[in-house]
Amino acid sequence: MEARMTTSVRNVLILILVLLATGSSENDLDFEFCGTWHHGKEPLTLNFNLSTGCKGISVSANKSSLTINGQITGHCRRSDKIPLKRFQLESEDNKFCLYWEPLLDLLKLEIGGQNLTLCWPVTLHGSCCTDLSLGPNEPEASYGILNGMIKTDIINHKIHTGYNFSANSINCKAICDQWNNGFNQVHGTEAAVSSQAVEKIGHACARSFEVEMKAHFGGNNITSPATKGVSAKTATAVHLPPALKKAAKKTSKVVCTFFKNITVFQEGHKEVQILSEVVGITIENEVIVDLSEPIRIEFHHDAMPKMHSRKCVSWDTRKDPLQVNWLVDGCETKLRGANHTECLCNHLTYFAILVQLQPRPVRHLLALTAITALGCAMSVISCIALIIYLCKKRRSKEQSTPIHLGLATSLLLLNLLFFLTGVLANIGGESVCTWVGAGLHYTLLSSFTWMGIEVLQTFWLVCIVFRPSPKPYVWNLVGFVLPAVPVIILAAVGDIYGMREVVPSTDLSDPYLMCWMKVTFKALLAHYFINMTILVILVFSGIVMLFLVYREIRTRAEWRKNRVAFLSIWGLSCLYGTTWGLTFLDFGPLADFFLFLSCILNSFQGFLLMLRFCLLDWMKKPTGGSSLRSRISGSTKQHMLHSSLRSSNSGSTKQHMLQDQEKS
């Protein structure tokens, strides 16, 4: 009876402390100040100077700078001046918000659609600043802060140069400890009334554990403290390997922190989200990388369907310490079940699991991969045979032969690299994929360029009849040298080429690896600006050229033969690359049909190209095997018409070029 009364008294005291901590002011636990920065057009900067203490914080602005000065943090000390050019603040009025989480010592600024973390979350070991209240405003001005507000309450509609806020100090560590030790045991009406405040405190608090690595350190296991609804068996667990002691040279203490408030670390992308809590593992004043034995972190979370992939990630502080940047580098993901994920990481930082919310997997990936591999293999063999054939035919000095030879060479390299890209990605890894991805991009652009040259050569023969076509060396420069220019530029920019994961729709946990352009903003921008633009131009010009050729020859006797008409359109489509236009039809009820058709035609393009030349030779034999005597008889149009043309000079007219086949 006495023990029960003691427990009740303790719980009542805890409840009183909670009510005092949450208070009557809505700004006790957190702080949110928003406004519109009215500035000039000159270069803009963000200035901030933050130090420990509990005096308050001020936010001020002028024509060219936004300044944050504060003495409210428990651990964070930062001072910097950041140019805001990369945020593209084109308007003279830009909204911003400043967020303060005292229980995590976290300060964030949102501006230009970007979240900047000025002070990263930590576990507090003492007091913290809460209950920020408005002090005297700075005077009105032409440039400054417009429509300043605290959460949803507008302070002033006019433009002021700044706002000042004072703060009060409370024992944050005691509040978090009390919540962790007994809030869930509080019962009664009062506890029910304060349940939202209790949950808010528990969500904001982080728990840290300090491990002393002694001389004979054999590893250590740390488990996240159990909370309401979470048992010890399903709590996040961390295993520190013995190799960590050898890597740490300056200190023997490692700190492991568990963060329940994952919104602090959430990226701005809607496609991915942090699945479970975040674990921070640090050793003060040391950077630990490339551990011989990885750190093992076991996350337990809600069950995820196979349509949503999970990956272990770590926060990269090297790229931009002000923004969240999750990377898969240095971590290996092991899926132990629908609600259990194990991460093996070889360095120290913040760790979490990213889940893909809006997956865009590839349908029928296994079948498409098999078709592509077979098509590329046959295209490689066919292109080699075609190159040998064209080299022998080159002695006839036909104008189109060097162009056909350039197209066959580029397709040979493209299909060879594409056939090997999966093997090279699995064997060579990221370092090899950087070079292979660049090479694959170059051969693709070179193939597109040669297809465009085929279109241009046909246009030259059909429409421009009084000028000789360019010399072969000009076409070689355009077809082989020009595509290298964007590839070299993109390689110099960096973070474009590398390993790419193609995720199947059946099981997102088993992606297909290949070397190509990465899934980064810069790579996607380059893909759409370069690859897709060139492809649209190529397909459009190829379709237009097919129409022009059809208009010229539709009345001829040969066209009335079905096989000639079909082979003419099919053969020119192989040369012009119009089959690549099927890529744009991957939508609607016929999406799967066009997906397979595009895969078959484009992967077998080298084989179909060789087949075209074989059929042309075969179709000429019944006519007595007469040879083509004109210098331009090797052009695309003559191959298509299968006619022998009378000898003519470079100034011959179009009518002479389209003469009927000579009588035998």
PDB file of N, CA, C and O in Angstrom, residues 223-255:
ATOM      1  N   THR A 223      20.966  -0.920 -27.209  1.00  0.00           N
ATOM      2  CA  THR A 223      19.578  -1.033 -27.654  1.00  0.00           C
ATOM      3  C   THR A 223      18.838   0.258 -27.350  1.00  0.00           C
ATOM      4  O   THR A 223      19.004   0.850 -26.278  1.00  0.00           O
ATOM      5  N   SER A 224      18.014   0.694 -28.296  1.00  0.00           N
ATOM      6  CA  SER A 224      17.202   1.885 -28.094  1.00  0.00           C
ATOM      7  C   SER A 224      16.247   1.668 -26.937  1.00  0.00           C
ATOM      8  O   SER A 224      15.666   0.581 -26.806  1.00  0.00           O
ATOM      9  N   PRO A 225      16.077   2.651 -26.063  1.00  0.00           N
ATOM     10  CA  PRO A 225      15.175   2.481 -24.910  1.00  0.00           C
ATOM     11  C   PRO A 225      13.750   2.207 -25.358  1.00  0.00           C
ATOM     12  O   PRO A 225      13.256   2.815 -26.311  1.00  0.00           O
ATOM     13  N   ALA A 226      13.103   1.263 -24.696  1.00  0.00           N
ATOM     14  CA  ALA A 226      11.732   0.909 -25.039  1.00  0.00           C
ATOM     15  C   ALA A 226      10.796   2.063 -24.718  1.00  0.00           C
ATOM     16  O   ALA A 226      10.933   2.737 -23.707  1.00  0.00           O
ATOM     17  N   THR A 227       9.852   2.312 -25.602  1.00  0.00           N
ATOM     18  CA  THR A 227       8.855   3.361 -25.402  1.00  0.00           C
ATOM     19  C   THR A 227       7.475   2.743 -25.481  1.00  0.00           C
ATOM     20  O   THR A 227       7.317   1.534 -25.651  1.00  0.00           O
ATOM     21  N   LYS A 228       6.485   3.600 -25.418  1.00  0.00           N
ATOM     22  CA  LYS A 228       5.103   3.130 -25.417  1.00  0.00           C
ATOM     23  C   LYS A 228       4.799   2.381 -26.704  1.00  0.00           C
ATOM     24  O   LYS A 228       4.981   2.896 -27.801  1.00  0.00           O
ATOM     25  N   GLY A 229       4.344   1.142 -26.594  1.00  0.00           N
ATOM     26  CA  GLY A 229       3.989   0.355 -27.763  1.00  0.00           C
ATOM     27  C   GLY A 229       5.163  -0.328 -28.431  1.00  0.00           C
ATOM     28  O   GLY A 229       4.987  -0.996 -29.445  1.00  0.00           O
ATOM     29  N   VAL A 230       6.377  -0.170 -27.889  1.00  0.00           N
ATOM     30  CA  VAL A 230       7.566  -0.773 -28.493  1.00  0.00           C
ATOM     31  C   VAL A 230       8.231  -1.667 -27.457  1.00  0.00           C
ATOM     32  O   VAL A 230       8.627  -1.198 -26.390  1.00  0.00           O
ATOM     33  N   SER A 231       8.368  -2.954 -27.760  1.00  0.00           N
ATOM     34  CA  SER A 231       9.008  -3.883 -26.840  1.00  0.00           C
ATOM     35  C   SER A 231      10.511  -3.884 -27.055  1.00  0.00           C
ATOM     36  O   SER A 231      11.022  -3.384 -28.057  1.00  0.00           O
ATOM     37  N   ALA A 232      11.221  -4.470 -26.114  1.00  0.00           N
ATOM     38  CA  ALA A 232      12.683  -4.521 -26.207  1.00  0.00           C
ATOM     39  C   ALA A 232      13.133  -5.370 -27.396  1.00  0.00           C
ATOM     40  O   ALA A 232      14.178  -5.122 -27.993  1.00  0.00           O
ATOM     41  N   LYS A 233      12.324  -6.369 -27.801  1.00  0.00           N
ATOM     42  CA  LYS A 233      12.698  -7.232 -28.913  1.00  0.00           C
ATOM     43  C   LYS A 233      12.638  -6.508 -30.252  1.00  0.00           C
ATOM     44  O   LYS A 233      13.358  -6.863 -31.189  1.00  0.00           O
ATOM     45  N   THR A 234      11.763  -5.523 -30.364  1.00  0.00           N
ATOM     46  CA  THR A 234      11.609  -4.802 -31.634  1.00  0.00           C
ATOM     47  C   THR A 234      12.272  -3.426 -31.604  1.00  0.00           C
ATOM     48  O   THR A 234      12.076  -2.633 -32.523  1.00  0.00           O
ATOM     49  N   ALA A 235      13.051  -3.139 -30.580  1.00  0.00           N
ATOM     50  CA  ALA A 235      13.745  -1.858 -30.505  1.00  0.00           C
ATOM     51  C   ALA A 235      14.976  -1.883 -31.407  1.00  0.00           C
ATOM     52  O   ALA A 235      15.547  -2.941 -31.697  1.00  0.00           O
ATOM     53  N   THR A 236      15.416  -0.713 -31.841  1.00  0.00           N
ATOM     54  CA  THR A 236      16.610  -0.603 -32.679  1.00  0.00           C
ATOM     55  C   THR A 236      17.848  -0.994 -31.875  1.00  0.00           C
ATOM     56  O   THR A 236      18.025  -0.558 -30.738  1.00  0.00           O
ATOM     57  N   ALA A 237      18.697  -1.819 -32.472  1.00  0.00           N
ATOM     58  CA  ALA A 237      19.893  -2.309 -31.785  1.00  0.00           C
ATOM     59  C   ALA A 237      21.136  -1.986 -32.602  1.00  0.00           C
ATOM     60  O   ALA A 237      21.124  -2.055 -33.831  1.00  0.00           O
ATOM     61  N   VAL A 238      22.222  -1.630 -31.890  1.00  0.00           N
ATOM     62  CA  VAL A 238      23.492  -1.272 -32.518  1.00  0.00           C
ATOM     63  C   VAL A 238      24.590  -2.162 -31.946  1.00  0.00           C
ATOM     64  O   VAL A 238      24.697  -2.313 -30.726  1.00  0.00           O
ATOM     65  N   HIS A 239      25.397  -2.744 -32.838  1.00  0.00           N
ATOM     66  CA  HIS A 239      26.555  -3.527 -32.405  1.00  0.00           C
ATOM     67  C   HIS A 239      27.827  -2.806 -32.834  1.00  0.00           C
ATOM     68  O   HIS A 239      28.062  -2.594 -34.027  1.00  0.00           O
ATOM     69  N   LEU A 240      28.643  -2.410 -31.847  1.00  0.00           N
ATOM     70  CA  LEU A 240      29.923  -1.756 -32.116  1.00  0.00           C
ATOM     71  C   LEU A 240      31.019  -2.817 -32.175  1.00  0.00           C
ATOM     72  O   LEU A 240      31.227  -3.547 -31.203  1.00  0.00           O
ATOM     73  N   PRO A 241      31.731  -2.936 -33.294  1.00  0.00           N
ATOM     74  CA  PRO A 241      32.737  -4.000 -33.441  1.00  0.00           C
ATOM     75  C   PRO A 241      34.044  -3.650 -32.728  1.00  0.00           C
ATOM     76  O   PRO A 241      34.326  -2.477 -32.453  1.00  0.00           O
ATOM     77  N   PRO A 242      34.888  -4.627 -32.447  1.00  0.00           N
ATOM     78  CA  PRO A 242      36.200  -4.355 -31.832  1.00  0.00           C
ATOM     79  C   PRO A 242      37.089  -3.476 -32.709  1.00  0.00           C
ATOM     80  O   PRO A 242      37.965  -2.774 -32.190  1.00  0.00           O
ATOM     81  N   ALA A 243      36.876  -3.506 -34.024  1.00  0.00           N
ATOM     82  CA  ALA A 243      37.702  -2.694 -34.927  1.00  0.00           C
ATOM     83  C   ALA A 243      37.548  -1.202 -34.670  1.00  0.00           C
ATOM     84  O   ALA A 243      38.420  -0.409 -35.045  1.00  0.00           O
ATOM     85  N   LEU A 244      36.455  -0.794 -34.029  1.00  0.00           N
ATOM     86  CA  LEU A 244      36.234   0.628 -33.751  1.00  0.00           C
ATOM     87  C   LEU A 244      37.263   1.155 -32.760  1.00  0.00           C
ATOM     88  O   LEU A 244      37.689   2.315 -32.850  1.00  0.00           O
ATOM     89  N   LYS A 245      37.678   0.318 -31.806  1.00  0.00           N
ATOM     90  CA  LYS A 245      38.693   0.715 -30.833  1.00  0.00           C
ATOM     91  C   LYS A 245      40.027   0.988 -31.520  1.00  0.00           C
ATOM     92  O   LYS A 245      40.723   1.961 -31.200  1.00  0.00           O
ATOM     93  N   LYS A 246      40.384   0.171 -32.513  1.00  0.00           N
ATOM     94  CA  LYS A 246      41.651   0.366 -33.221  1.00  0.00           C
ATOM     95  C   LYS A 246      41.623   1.618 -34.082  1.00  0.00           C
ATOM     96  O   LYS A 246      42.646   2.297 -34.247  1.00  0.00           O
ATOM     97  N   ALA A 247      40.446   1.943 -34.624  1.00  0.00           N
ATOM     98  CA  ALA A 247      40.347   3.112 -35.505  1.00  0.00           C
ATOM     99  C   ALA A 247      40.345   4.421 -34.727  1.00  0.00           C
ATOM    100  O   ALA A 247      40.783   5.456 -35.242  1.00  0.00           O
ATOM    101  N   ALA A 248      39.852   4.394 -33.492  1.00  0.00           N
ATOM    102  CA  ALA A 248      39.802   5.610 -32.668  1.00  0.00           C
ATOM    103  C   ALA A 248      41.165   5.837 -32.017  1.00  0.00           C
ATOM    104  O   ALA A 248      41.630   5.023 -31.217  1.00  0.00           O
ATOM    105  N   LYS A 249      41.802   6.949 -32.341  1.00  0.00           N
ATOM    106  CA  LYS A 249      43.158   7.213 -31.860  1.00  0.00           C
ATOM    107  C   LYS A 249      43.215   8.255 -30.749  1.00  0.00           C
ATOM    108  O   LYS A 249      44.083   8.201 -29.884  1.00  0.00           O
ATOM    109  N   LYS A 250      42.285   9.223 -30.752  1.00  0.00           N
ATOM    110  CA  LYS A 250      42.357  10.323 -29.799  1.00  0.00           C
ATOM    111  C   LYS A 250      41.567  10.068 -28.526  1.00  0.00           C
ATOM    112  O   LYS A 250      41.934  10.542 -27.458  1.00  0.00           O
ATOM    113  N   THR A 251      40.457   9.343 -28.636  1.00  0.00           N
ATOM    114  CA  THR A 251      39.606   9.130 -27.474  1.00  0.00           C
ATOM    115  C   THR A 251      39.075   7.707 -27.485  1.00  0.00           C
ATOM    116  O   THR A 251      39.097   7.033 -28.518  1.00  0.00           O
ATOM    117  N   SER A 252      38.606   7.249 -26.348  1.00  0.00           N
ATOM    118  CA  SER A 252      38.084   5.893 -26.227  1.00  0.00           C
ATOM    119  C   SER A 252      36.583   5.881 -25.982  1.00  0.00           C
ATOM    120  O   SER A 252      36.017   4.843 -25.681  1.00  0.00           O
ATOM    121  N   LYS A 253      35.921   7.034 -26.113  1.00  0.00           N
ATOM    122  CA  LYS A 253      34.488   7.123 -25.860  1.00  0.00           C
ATOM    123  C   LYS A 253      33.733   7.290 -27.170  1.00  0.00           C
ATOM    124  O   LYS A 253      34.074   8.116 -27.996  1.00  0.00           O
ATOM    125  N   VAL A 254      32.712   6.467 -27.341  1.00  0.00           N
ATOM    126  CA  VAL A 254      31.829   6.564 -28.494  1.00  0.00           C
ATOM    127  C   VAL A 254      30.413   6.841 -27.990  1.00  0.00           C
ATOM    128  O   VAL A 254      29.977   6.262 -26.996  1.00  0.00           O
ATOM    129  N   VAL A 255      29.727   7.758 -28.662  1.00  0.00           N
ATOM    130  CA  VAL A 255      28.379   8.166 -28.259  1.00  0.00           C
ATOM    131  C   VAL A 255      27.387   7.675 -29.302  1.00  0.00           C
ATOM    132  O   VAL A 255      27.547   7.926 -30.504  1.00  0.00           O
TER     133      VAL A 255
END
